[in-house]
Coordinates of C-alpha atoms and ligand atoms in Angstrom, one line a residue:
M15 CA -2.0 -3.2 -2.6
T16 CA -0.3 -5.2 -5.2
Q17 CA 2.6 -4.0 -7.4
P18 CA 2.3 -0.9 -9.5
T19 CA 0.5 -1.4 -12.8
D20 CA 1.7 0.0 -16.2
R21 CA 1.6 3.8 -15.9
S22 CA 1.4 4.5 -19.6
G23 CA -2.3 5.5 -19.3
T24 CA -1.9 7.5 -16.1
L25 CA -4.7 10.1 -15.9
D26 CA -3.0 13.3 -16.7
L27 CA -4.4 16.0 -14.3
S28 CA -1.3 18.2 -14.7
R29 CA -1.6 21.9 -14.8
R30 CA -0.4 21.8 -18.3
T31 CA -3.3 19.7 -19.3
L32 CA -5.6 21.9 -17.5
I33 CA -4.4 25.0 -19.1
K34 CA -4.8 23.3 -22.5
G35 CA -8.3 22.6 -21.4
A36 CA -8.6 19.5 -23.5
G37 CA -11.4 17.7 -21.7
A38 CA -9.6 18.3 -18.4
M39 CA -11.6 17.6 -15.2
L40 CA -10.1 20.4 -13.3
S41 CA -10.7 23.4 -15.4
L42 CA -9.2 26.9 -15.9
S43 CA -11.9 28.4 -13.7
A44 CA -10.6 26.2 -11.0
L45 CA -7.2 27.8 -11.5
A46 CA -8.8 31.2 -11.4
S47 CA -10.3 30.0 -8.0
A48 CA -7.0 29.0 -6.9
A49 CA -5.6 32.3 -7.8
R50 CA -8.3 34.0 -5.8
A51 CA -7.4 31.8 -2.9
Q52 CA -4.0 32.9 -3.1
S53 CA -4.8 36.7 -3.1
G54 CA -5.2 36.5 0.7
G55 CA -7.5 38.0 3.2
K56 CA -10.0 35.1 3.0
T57 CA -10.5 32.6 5.8
W58 CA -12.1 29.1 5.2
D59 CA -14.1 26.8 7.4
L60 CA -12.0 23.8 6.5
I61 CA -8.5 23.7 5.2
I62 CA -7.5 20.3 3.8
I63 CA -3.8 19.7 3.4
G64 CA -3.7 17.2 0.5
G65 CA -6.1 16.8 -2.4
G66 CA -5.8 12.9 -2.5
T67 CA -7.6 9.8 -1.6
A68 CA -8.9 11.2 1.7
G69 CA -8.8 14.8 1.0
L70 CA -11.1 14.8 -2.0
P71 CA -14.1 12.9 -0.5
A72 CA -13.8 15.3 2.6
A73 CA -13.8 18.4 0.3
I74 CA -16.8 17.2 -1.6
H75 CA -19.0 16.2 1.2
A76 CA -18.1 19.5 3.1
A77 CA -18.8 21.7 0.1
Q78 CA -22.1 19.9 -0.4
R79 CA -23.1 21.2 3.1
G80 CA -22.2 24.8 2.3
V81 CA -18.8 24.5 4.2
R82 CA -16.1 27.0 2.8
V83 CA -13.1 24.6 1.8
L84 CA -9.6 25.3 0.8
I85 CA -7.4 22.4 -0.5
I86 CA -3.7 22.8 -0.3
E87 CA -2.0 20.6 -2.7
Q88 CA 1.8 20.2 -3.0
A89 CA 1.6 18.4 -6.5
A90 CA 0.6 19.9 -9.7
Q91 CA -2.3 17.5 -9.9
L92 CA -5.1 16.4 -7.6
G93 CA -5.6 12.8 -6.8
G94 CA -2.6 11.7 -4.8
T95 CA -1.7 8.0 -4.6
L96 CA -4.9 7.2 -6.6
H97 CA -2.7 7.9 -9.6
L98 CA -0.6 4.8 -8.8
S99 CA -2.6 2.8 -6.5
T100 CA -4.4 -0.5 -7.6
G101 CA -7.4 1.0 -5.9
Q102 CA -8.5 -2.2 -4.5
I103 CA -11.3 -1.6 -1.9
A104 CA -13.4 -3.6 0.4
A105 CA -16.5 -3.2 2.6
A106 CA -19.6 -5.1 3.6
G107 CA -23.1 -4.2 2.3
T108 CA -22.2 -2.8 -1.0
V109 CA -24.5 -2.8 -4.2
F110 CA -21.9 -5.0 -5.7
Q111 CA -22.4 -7.7 -3.2
A112 CA -26.1 -7.3 -3.4
R113 CA -26.3 -7.8 -7.1
E114 CA -24.4 -11.1 -6.6
G115 CA -26.7 -12.1 -3.6
I116 CA -23.6 -12.1 -1.2
S117 CA -24.7 -11.6 2.4
D118 CA -22.2 -9.8 4.7
S119 CA -22.1 -7.4 7.6
P120 CA -19.7 -4.9 9.1
Q121 CA -19.1 -7.2 12.1
A122 CA -18.2 -10.1 9.7
H123 CA -15.9 -7.8 7.8
Y124 CA -14.3 -6.7 11.1
D125 CA -13.8 -10.2 12.4
D126 CA -12.3 -11.4 9.0
A127 CA -9.8 -8.4 9.1
M128 CA -8.7 -9.3 12.6
R129 CA -8.5 -13.0 11.6
I130 CA -6.1 -12.1 8.7
N131 CA -3.9 -9.9 10.7
D132 CA -3.8 -11.7 14.0
N133 CA -5.8 -9.0 15.7
T134 CA -3.4 -6.3 15.2
S135 CA -5.6 -3.5 13.8
D136 CA -6.5 -0.6 16.0
P137 CA -10.1 -1.7 17.0
Q138 CA -11.5 1.7 16.9
M139 CA -10.1 2.4 13.4
L140 CA -11.1 -0.8 12.0
R141 CA -14.8 -0.4 13.4
L142 CA -14.9 2.9 11.7
W143 CA -14.0 1.5 8.4
T144 CA -16.0 -1.7 8.5
Q145 CA -19.1 0.3 9.6
H146 CA -19.0 3.0 7.1
G147 CA -16.9 1.6 4.2
G148 CA -20.1 0.2 2.5
A149 CA -21.6 3.6 2.2
T150 CA -18.4 4.9 0.7
I151 CA -18.5 2.3 -2.1
N152 CA -22.2 2.7 -2.8
W153 CA -21.5 6.5 -3.0
L154 CA -18.9 5.9 -5.7
A155 CA -21.3 3.4 -7.4
E156 CA -24.2 6.0 -7.2
H157 CA -21.8 8.3 -9.3
G158 CA -20.8 5.9 -11.9
F159 CA -18.0 3.7 -10.4
E160 CA -18.1 0.2 -11.9
T161 CA -16.0 -2.8 -11.0
A162 CA -13.7 -4.9 -13.2
P163 CA -15.4 -8.2 -14.3
N164 CA -16.4 -10.8 -11.9
M165 CA -16.2 -8.7 -8.7
P166 CA -16.4 -8.9 -5.7
V167 CA -13.8 -11.4 -5.0
A168 CA -12.6 -12.7 -1.7
G169 CA -8.8 -12.2 -2.5
G170 CA -6.3 -11.0 -4.8
G171 CA -2.5 -10.6 -4.0
H172 CA -3.2 -10.6 -0.2
E173 CA -4.6 -13.1 2.2
P174 CA -8.2 -13.8 1.1
Y175 CA -11.2 -12.8 3.0
Q176 CA -13.8 -15.5 3.8
T177 CA -16.5 -13.5 2.0
R178 CA -16.5 -12.0 -1.4
R179 CA -16.3 -8.2 -0.5
Y180 CA -13.1 -7.1 -2.3
L181 CA -13.2 -5.2 -5.5
W182 CA -11.6 -2.7 -7.9
G183 CA -12.2 -0.8 -11.1
P184 CA -10.9 -1.6 -14.6
E185 CA -8.4 1.2 -14.4
D186 CA -7.3 0.5 -10.8
G187 CA -7.2 3.6 -8.6
R188 CA -7.7 5.8 -11.6
S189 CA -11.4 4.4 -11.8
I190 CA -12.0 5.8 -8.3
L191 CA -10.2 9.1 -9.2
R192 CA -12.4 9.7 -12.4
V193 CA -15.5 9.7 -10.1
L194 CA -13.9 11.9 -7.4
M195 CA -12.8 14.5 -9.9
Q196 CA -16.2 14.5 -11.6
L197 CA -17.6 15.2 -8.1
V198 CA -15.2 17.9 -7.1
T199 CA -14.8 19.8 -10.3
P200 CA -18.3 21.5 -10.2
H201 CA -17.5 22.7 -6.6
I202 CA -14.2 24.2 -7.6
E203 CA -15.6 25.8 -10.7
A204 CA -18.4 27.4 -8.6
G205 CA -15.9 28.7 -6.0
R206 CA -17.2 26.5 -3.2
I207 CA -13.9 24.8 -3.0
D208 CA -10.7 26.8 -3.4
V209 CA -7.5 25.1 -4.4
M210 CA -4.0 26.0 -4.0
M211 CA -2.0 23.9 -6.4
E212 CA 1.8 23.4 -6.2
T213 CA 1.6 24.8 -2.7
G214 CA 2.8 22.9 0.2
A215 CA 1.8 23.1 3.9
V216 CA 5.0 23.8 5.9
E217 CA 3.7 24.7 9.3
L218 CA 0.4 24.7 11.3
I219 CA -0.5 28.0 13.1
Q220 CA -1.7 27.6 16.7
N221 CA -3.1 30.1 19.0
A222 CA -2.0 30.5 22.7
Q223 CA -4.4 27.8 23.6
G224 CA -3.0 25.3 21.1
R225 CA -6.0 25.5 18.8
V226 CA -5.0 25.1 15.2
T227 CA -6.1 28.2 13.3
G228 CA -4.3 28.1 10.0
V229 CA -1.5 27.0 7.8
V230 CA 1.7 28.4 6.6
V231 CA 2.1 27.4 2.9
E232 CA 4.7 27.7 0.4
D233 CA 4.2 28.0 -3.3
A234 CA 6.5 26.6 -6.0
A235 CA 8.4 29.9 -6.1
G236 CA 9.2 29.4 -2.5
Q237 CA 6.9 32.3 -1.5
R238 CA 5.4 31.8 2.0
R239 CA 2.1 33.0 3.3
D240 CA -0.5 32.2 6.2
V241 CA -3.9 31.0 5.5
S242 CA -6.5 30.7 8.2
G243 CA -9.3 28.3 8.8
A244 CA -11.6 27.1 11.6
K245 CA -10.4 23.5 11.2
V246 CA -7.6 21.8 9.5
L247 CA -7.6 18.3 8.1
L248 CA -4.3 16.6 7.7
A249 CA -4.8 14.3 4.5
A250 CA -1.1 14.6 3.2
G251 CA -0.6 10.7 3.0
G252 CA 2.2 8.7 4.5
C253 CA 6.1 8.6 4.3
A254 CA 6.7 5.7 2.2
A255 CA 8.6 7.7 -0.5
N256 CA 11.0 9.3 2.2
P257 CA 13.8 6.5 3.0
R258 CA 15.1 8.3 6.0
M259 CA 11.8 9.1 7.7
F260 CA 10.6 5.6 7.0
E261 CA 13.5 3.9 8.5
D262 CA 13.4 6.2 11.6
L263 CA 9.8 5.4 12.1
H264 CA 9.8 1.7 11.3
G265 CA 13.3 0.6 12.3
V266 CA 13.3 -1.0 8.8
P267 CA 15.0 0.4 5.7
L268 CA 12.7 1.5 2.9
Y269 CA 13.7 -1.4 0.6
C270 CA 12.1 -0.2 -2.6
Q271 CA 10.7 2.9 -4.2
A272 CA 7.0 2.3 -5.1
A273 CA 5.1 5.0 -3.3
Y274 CA 3.7 8.4 -4.7
A275 CA 6.7 10.8 -4.8
H276 CA 4.8 13.3 -2.6
S277 CA 4.4 10.8 0.2
Q278 CA 7.1 12.5 2.1
G279 CA 5.7 12.5 5.6
V280 CA 5.4 16.2 5.8
G281 CA 1.9 15.9 7.2
L282 CA 3.3 13.6 9.9
M283 CA 5.8 16.2 10.9
L284 CA 3.1 19.0 10.9
G285 CA 1.0 16.7 13.3
L286 CA 4.0 16.1 15.5
G287 CA 4.8 19.8 15.5
A288 CA 1.3 20.7 16.6
G289 CA 1.7 18.4 19.6
G290 CA 0.4 15.0 18.0
H291 CA 2.3 11.6 18.4
L292 CA 2.8 8.6 16.4
H293 CA 2.4 5.0 16.7
G294 CA 2.3 1.9 14.4
G295 CA 5.9 1.7 13.2
D296 CA 6.3 -1.8 14.9
K297 CA 3.5 -3.0 12.7
Y298 CA 5.8 -3.0 9.6
L299 CA 5.4 -6.1 7.5
G300 CA 6.9 -6.8 4.1
L301 CA 5.2 -8.2 1.1
F302 CA 6.5 -11.4 -0.4
G303 CA 8.0 -12.5 -3.7
M304 CA 9.3 -9.4 -5.5
V305 CA 12.8 -9.1 -7.0
M306 CA 14.4 -5.8 -6.9
A307 CA 16.4 -4.2 -9.8
D308 CA 19.4 -4.3 -7.7
A309 CA 20.7 -4.4 -4.1
W310 CA 20.8 -0.6 -3.6
V311 CA 18.0 0.4 -1.2
P312 CA 15.7 1.8 -1.9
A313 CA 15.5 -0.1 -5.2
A314 CA 13.1 -0.1 -8.1
L315 CA 10.7 -3.1 -8.1
D316 CA 11.7 -5.3 -11.0
V317 CA 9.9 -8.6 -11.4
G318 CA 7.4 -10.7 -9.3
L319 CA 8.0 -14.4 -8.8
T320 CA 4.9 -16.6 -8.8
L321 CA 5.3 -18.2 -5.3
N322 CA 1.6 -18.5 -4.4
P323 CA 0.9 -22.2 -4.3
L324 CA -2.6 -21.7 -5.5
R325 CA -1.1 -20.3 -8.8
R326 CA 2.0 -22.4 -9.1
K327 CA 3.1 -25.3 -6.9
P328 CA 6.7 -24.7 -5.8
W329 CA 9.5 -27.0 -7.1
E330 CA 12.2 -24.8 -5.3
L331 CA 13.4 -24.2 -1.7
Y332 CA 13.3 -20.8 0.0
V333 CA 16.2 -20.2 2.2
N334 CA 17.3 -17.2 4.4
Q335 CA 20.9 -15.8 4.7
R336 CA 21.8 -18.4 7.1
G337 CA 21.0 -21.0 4.4
E338 CA 17.9 -22.4 6.3
R339 CA 14.4 -22.8 5.1
F340 CA 12.0 -20.7 7.0
V341 CA 8.5 -21.3 5.5
R342 CA 6.6 -24.3 4.2
E343 CA 6.9 -23.5 0.6
D344 CA 3.7 -25.2 -0.5
L345 CA 1.3 -24.1 2.2
E346 CA -1.5 -21.9 0.8
G347 CA -2.1 -18.5 2.1
V348 CA -0.2 -15.2 2.1
H349 CA 0.0 -13.8 5.5
H350 CA 1.9 -16.8 7.1
R351 CA 4.7 -16.2 4.4
E352 CA 4.8 -12.5 5.2
T353 CA 5.1 -13.0 8.8
A354 CA 7.8 -15.8 8.5
L355 CA 9.8 -13.4 6.2
D356 CA 9.5 -10.6 8.8
K357 CA 11.7 -12.7 11.1
Q358 CA 14.5 -13.2 8.5
P359 CA 17.7 -11.3 8.5
G360 CA 17.3 -8.4 6.0
H361 CA 13.8 -9.4 5.3
R362 CA 15.2 -11.2 2.2
F363 CA 15.4 -14.8 0.9
W364 CA 16.7 -16.8 -1.9
V365 CA 14.7 -19.1 -4.2
I366 CA 17.0 -22.0 -4.8
F367 CA 16.7 -24.7 -7.4
D368 CA 18.7 -26.8 -9.9
E369 CA 19.1 -27.4 -13.6
R370 CA 16.3 -30.0 -13.9
T371 CA 13.8 -27.7 -12.2
L372 CA 14.7 -24.9 -14.5
A373 CA 14.2 -27.0 -17.5
E374 CA 11.0 -28.8 -16.4
A375 CA 9.0 -26.6 -14.0
P376 CA 6.6 -23.9 -15.2
S377 CA 8.6 -20.5 -15.2
L378 CA 8.9 -18.9 -12.0
V379 CA 7.9 -15.5 -13.7
S380 CA 4.5 -16.0 -15.1
S381 CA 5.1 -13.6 -18.1
W382 CA 8.6 -15.1 -19.0
S383 CA 9.3 -18.1 -20.9
T384 CA 11.8 -20.6 -19.5
Q385 CA 14.4 -19.2 -21.9
Q386 CA 13.7 -15.7 -20.7
L387 CA 14.2 -16.9 -17.2
R388 CA 17.5 -18.7 -18.1
D389 CA 18.7 -15.5 -19.8
A390 CA 18.2 -13.5 -16.5
F391 CA 20.9 -15.5 -15.0
E392 CA 23.4 -13.8 -17.4
S393 CA 22.3 -10.4 -16.8
H394 CA 20.2 -9.6 -13.7
P395 CA 22.2 -8.7 -10.5
M396 CA 19.6 -10.6 -8.3
F397 CA 19.9 -13.8 -10.3
A398 CA 22.9 -16.1 -9.8
S399 CA 24.1 -19.6 -10.9
A400 CA 27.1 -21.7 -9.9
P401 CA 28.1 -25.4 -10.5
T402 CA 27.6 -26.5 -6.9
V403 CA 25.4 -25.7 -4.0
A404 CA 28.4 -24.5 -2.1
S405 CA 29.7 -22.2 -4.8
L406 CA 26.2 -20.8 -5.4
A407 CA 25.9 -20.0 -1.7
A408 CA 29.4 -18.3 -1.6
R409 CA 28.4 -16.3 -4.7
V410 CA 25.3 -14.8 -3.2
G411 CA 26.6 -14.6 0.4
I412 CA 24.6 -17.4 2.1
H413 CA 26.2 -19.6 4.6
P414 CA 27.7 -22.4 2.3
L415 CA 27.7 -25.3 4.7
N416 CA 24.2 -24.6 6.0
L417 CA 22.9 -24.3 2.4
Q418 CA 24.5 -27.7 1.5
R419 CA 23.0 -29.2 4.6
T420 CA 19.6 -27.8 3.8
V421 CA 19.5 -29.0 0.3
A422 CA 20.8 -32.5 1.2
E423 CA 18.3 -32.8 4.1
Y424 CA 15.5 -31.9 1.8
N425 CA 16.6 -34.4 -0.9
R426 CA 17.3 -37.1 1.6
A427 CA 13.7 -36.9 3.2
R428 CA 12.0 -36.7 -0.2
E429 CA 14.0 -39.7 -1.5
R430 CA 13.2 -41.9 1.6
N431 CA 9.6 -40.6 1.6
D432 CA 10.2 -39.3 5.1
A433 CA 8.2 -36.3 6.4
D434 CA 9.6 -32.9 5.3
A435 CA 11.1 -30.9 8.1
L436 CA 8.5 -28.1 7.5
G437 CA 5.6 -30.5 6.6
R438 CA 5.8 -29.8 2.9
E439 CA 4.0 -32.2 0.6
H440 CA 4.7 -31.0 -2.9
R441 CA 8.3 -32.2 -3.5
P442 CA 8.4 -33.1 -7.3
V443 CA 12.2 -33.6 -7.6
S444 CA 15.3 -33.6 -5.8
L445 CA 17.5 -30.7 -6.1
D446 CA 20.6 -32.6 -7.4
S447 CA 21.5 -31.7 -10.9
G448 CA 23.8 -28.9 -11.3
P449 CA 24.2 -26.1 -12.2
Y450 CA 22.3 -24.5 -9.3
Y451 CA 20.3 -21.3 -9.3
A452 CA 19.4 -18.6 -6.8
I453 CA 17.1 -15.6 -7.2
Q454 CA 17.2 -13.0 -4.4
S455 CA 13.7 -11.8 -3.3
Q456 CA 13.2 -9.0 -0.9
G457 CA 10.3 -8.1 1.4
W458 CA 8.9 -4.7 0.4
T459 CA 6.1 -2.3 0.9
L460 CA 4.5 0.8 -0.6
V461 CA 3.0 2.0 2.5
S462 CA 4.0 3.5 5.8
F463 CA 2.7 1.8 9.0
A464 CA 3.4 4.5 11.4
G465 CA 0.8 7.2 11.9
L466 CA -0.7 10.0 13.9
V467 CA -2.9 8.8 16.8
V468 CA -6.5 10.1 16.5
D469 CA -9.8 9.3 18.3
E470 CA -13.0 7.9 16.9
Q471 CA -13.9 11.5 15.6
L472 CA -10.5 11.6 13.9
R473 CA -9.2 14.4 16.1
V474 CA -5.4 14.4 16.4
L475 CA -4.4 13.5 19.9
R476 CA -1.6 14.6 22.2
S477 CA 0.3 11.7 24.0
S478 CA -1.9 12.7 27.1
G479 CA -4.9 11.6 25.2
E480 CA -6.3 15.1 24.8
A481 CA -7.5 16.2 21.4
I482 CA -5.6 19.2 19.7
P483 CA -8.4 21.7 19.0
G484 CA -9.2 22.3 15.4
L485 CA -6.8 19.5 14.0
Y486 CA -8.0 16.4 12.3
A487 CA -6.4 13.6 10.1
A488 CA -7.4 11.0 7.6
G489 CA -5.8 8.5 5.3
E490 CA -2.4 6.9 5.3
I491 CA -1.2 9.6 7.7
L492 CA -2.9 7.4 10.3
G493 CA -0.5 4.6 9.4
A494 CA -1.4 1.5 7.6
G495 CA -1.1 -0.3 10.9
A496 CA -4.2 1.5 12.2
T497 CA -6.6 -0.4 9.8
S498 CA -4.5 -3.0 8.2
G499 CA -2.6 -3.9 11.3
K500 CA 0.6 -6.0 11.1
G501 CA -0.6 -7.5 7.9
Y502 CA -2.1 -6.8 4.5
V503 CA -6.0 -6.7 4.7
G504 CA -7.4 -6.3 1.3
G505 CA -8.5 -2.6 0.6
A506 CA -7.4 -1.5 4.1
L507 CA -5.9 1.8 3.0
V508 CA -7.9 3.2 0.1
T509 CA -11.4 2.3 1.6
P510 CA -10.6 3.9 5.1
A511 CA -8.9 6.9 3.6
M512 CA -12.0 7.6 1.6
T513 CA -14.4 6.7 4.3
F514 CA -12.7 8.8 6.9
G515 CA -12.4 11.8 4.6
K516 CA -16.2 11.3 3.7
L517 CA -17.3 11.1 7.4
L518 CA -15.3 14.3 8.3
G519 CA -16.7 16.1 5.3
E520 CA -20.3 15.0 6.4
R521 CA -19.8 15.6 10.2
L522 CA -17.6 18.4 11.1
S523 CA -19.6 21.3 12.6
F524 CA -18.5 24.9 12.2
Ligands
FAD27 C1 1.3 1.3 -6.0 C2 0.4 1.4 -4.9 C3 -0.6 0.5 -4.9 C4 -1.5 0.5 -3.8 N1 -2.6 -0.3 -3.9 C5 -3.6 -0.1 -2.9 C6 -4.8 -0.9 -3.0 O1 -5.1 -1.7 -4.0 N2 -5.6 -0.9 -2.0 C7 -5.5 -0.1 -0.8 O2 -6.2 -0.1 0.1 N3 -4.2 0.6 -0.7 C8 -3.4 0.7 -1.8 N4 -2.3 1.5 -1.7 C9 -2.1 2.3 -0.6 C10 -3.2 3.5 -0.9 O3 -3.3 3.8 -2.3 C11 -2.8 4.8 -0.1 O4 -2.5 4.4 1.3 C12 -3.8 5.8 -0.1 O5 -4.3 6.1 -1.5 C13 -3.2 7.2 0.5 O6 -4.3 8.0 0.6 P1 -4.0 9.5 1.3 O7 -5.1 10.3 1.2 O8 -3.5 9.3 2.7 O9 -2.7 10.0 0.6 P2 -2.7 10.4 -1.1 O10 -3.7 9.9 -1.8 O11 -1.3 10.2 -1.5 O12 -3.0 12.0 -0.9 C14 -2.0 12.9 -0.1 C15 -1.9 14.2 -0.9 O13 -1.2 15.0 -0.2 C16 -0.4 15.8 -1.0 N5 0.7 16.4 -0.1 C17 1.8 15.7 0.6 N6 2.4 16.6 1.3 C18 1.8 17.8 1.3 C19 2.0 19.1 1.8 N7 3.0 19.3 2.6 N8 1.2 20.1 1.5 C20 0.2 19.9 0.6 N9 -0.2 18.7 -0.1 C21 0.8 17.7 0.3 C22 0.0 14.8 -2.0 O14 0.7 15.4 -3.1 C23 -1.1 14.2 -2.2 O15 -1.9 14.6 -3.2 C24 -1.4 1.4 -2.8 C25 -0.3 2.2 -2.7 C26 0.7 2.2 -3.8 C27 1.7 3.2 -3.8

């Protein structure tokens, strides 16, 4: 779940492309099938709301068993967040581990994930992912998925695993999407899967006993109709593109816009409307080290700072709004920084340094030269400089006396060779040569942690614990907190989304 990559090569599965037909994976006959589906009168075994990461594997596996499937998709393209996602996935027992001679087990993966996030995953959901995730990745591999070079690895941008079980394709999430589209397209062309594109689910239909029997959909022209099905799968993603809902469910503002635009949380509302309930908003955790384009939330992600000591040892201090240090800057690992930042006002901090550091240290932005970094202080709203520590603090809104004290204490301990207050060992220079610099970094996320409560069969549950008949859910709609916990466990969203969709497609009985 690292930052978004360059989108210039985004897989174009839009309707315009489909109509042009130029090698499109979802063809004209699929649109014809979609049109048939909209002609009414037909009922389906399984209606899938959302043709994305979880919805496509569910559709493919169900159609393989002869189940009549309808996908309702709000966007003009199938694939959902896989168009943006880094697509990093993880599981034990994959062919990619086997070819490297790596021994691993679902139990080891389970234990490692719980170690990373301090035992905060939902045990049932983590168990389901770790037990079945290997089969999902092997299924992708069987159908042509290949990894980027030198995979699997133990870690990337998140806290590393203790075993190499983490991998991704050369084109990030689009490497996975290619395989899924190649598998789903023949079913669509053959009419085994109907698709309603640019059509949103707006309500679930329930009978007097509360069983979900269909969906009210609305097309791009605003036309509403009812579609009926024996079972409905909510696979409409999370709410990380909906600032208001995100804040309501997590008690934290959505600091940045990085999620798929259709992650508006409509599926969560549909689940609630049918009697379901939510949990996991308290598992919110922000990612560390990103600078936003400006201070208006939700802001655009702008530039990443290299704050991981494995990549660049820190010369700077990190301080919160009170002007206090809050984390040992040179301590390796990622999770401890994210949890420390979680306790800071506004989930933000400033990287503080002086002129000598700017001139002599490796650039804080790996893709920028020192001169580019220096130039940013002239133009970027999150970069500030001032002649003294106190004036810098006043300029960016940090408590000036505290910041002066923090910098002085750090310098004094370093110069006397006393132990650092937070145990830091890498102290190459004192911060005593003005001008002084501050870069504001904001905790951020691209997923929502709150989600619908389900049981191990992925049936949506009422708060009484009773399952809502006919209603299932998979993907980020379950909340990142279910599998990733209060932490970022590598592959904890894409792998379970695909795995849970696949399991439902394989197992649901009709
Ligand atoms: C930039 C980025 C990078 C990420 N990187 C990683 C990573 O490396 N590893 C990882 O594990 N996770 C990662 N994640 C998270 C992960 O990609 C998502 O959690 C996951 O793909 C979501 O899958 P999903 O099936 O729940 O939703 P989606 O794949 O988003 O599918 C939901 C679909 O439902 C549709 N929809 C929405 N509302 C409606 C409606 N009312 N009616 C009909 N259709 C609707 C949407 O258009 C969409 O197609 C990343 C996320 C982002 C944004």
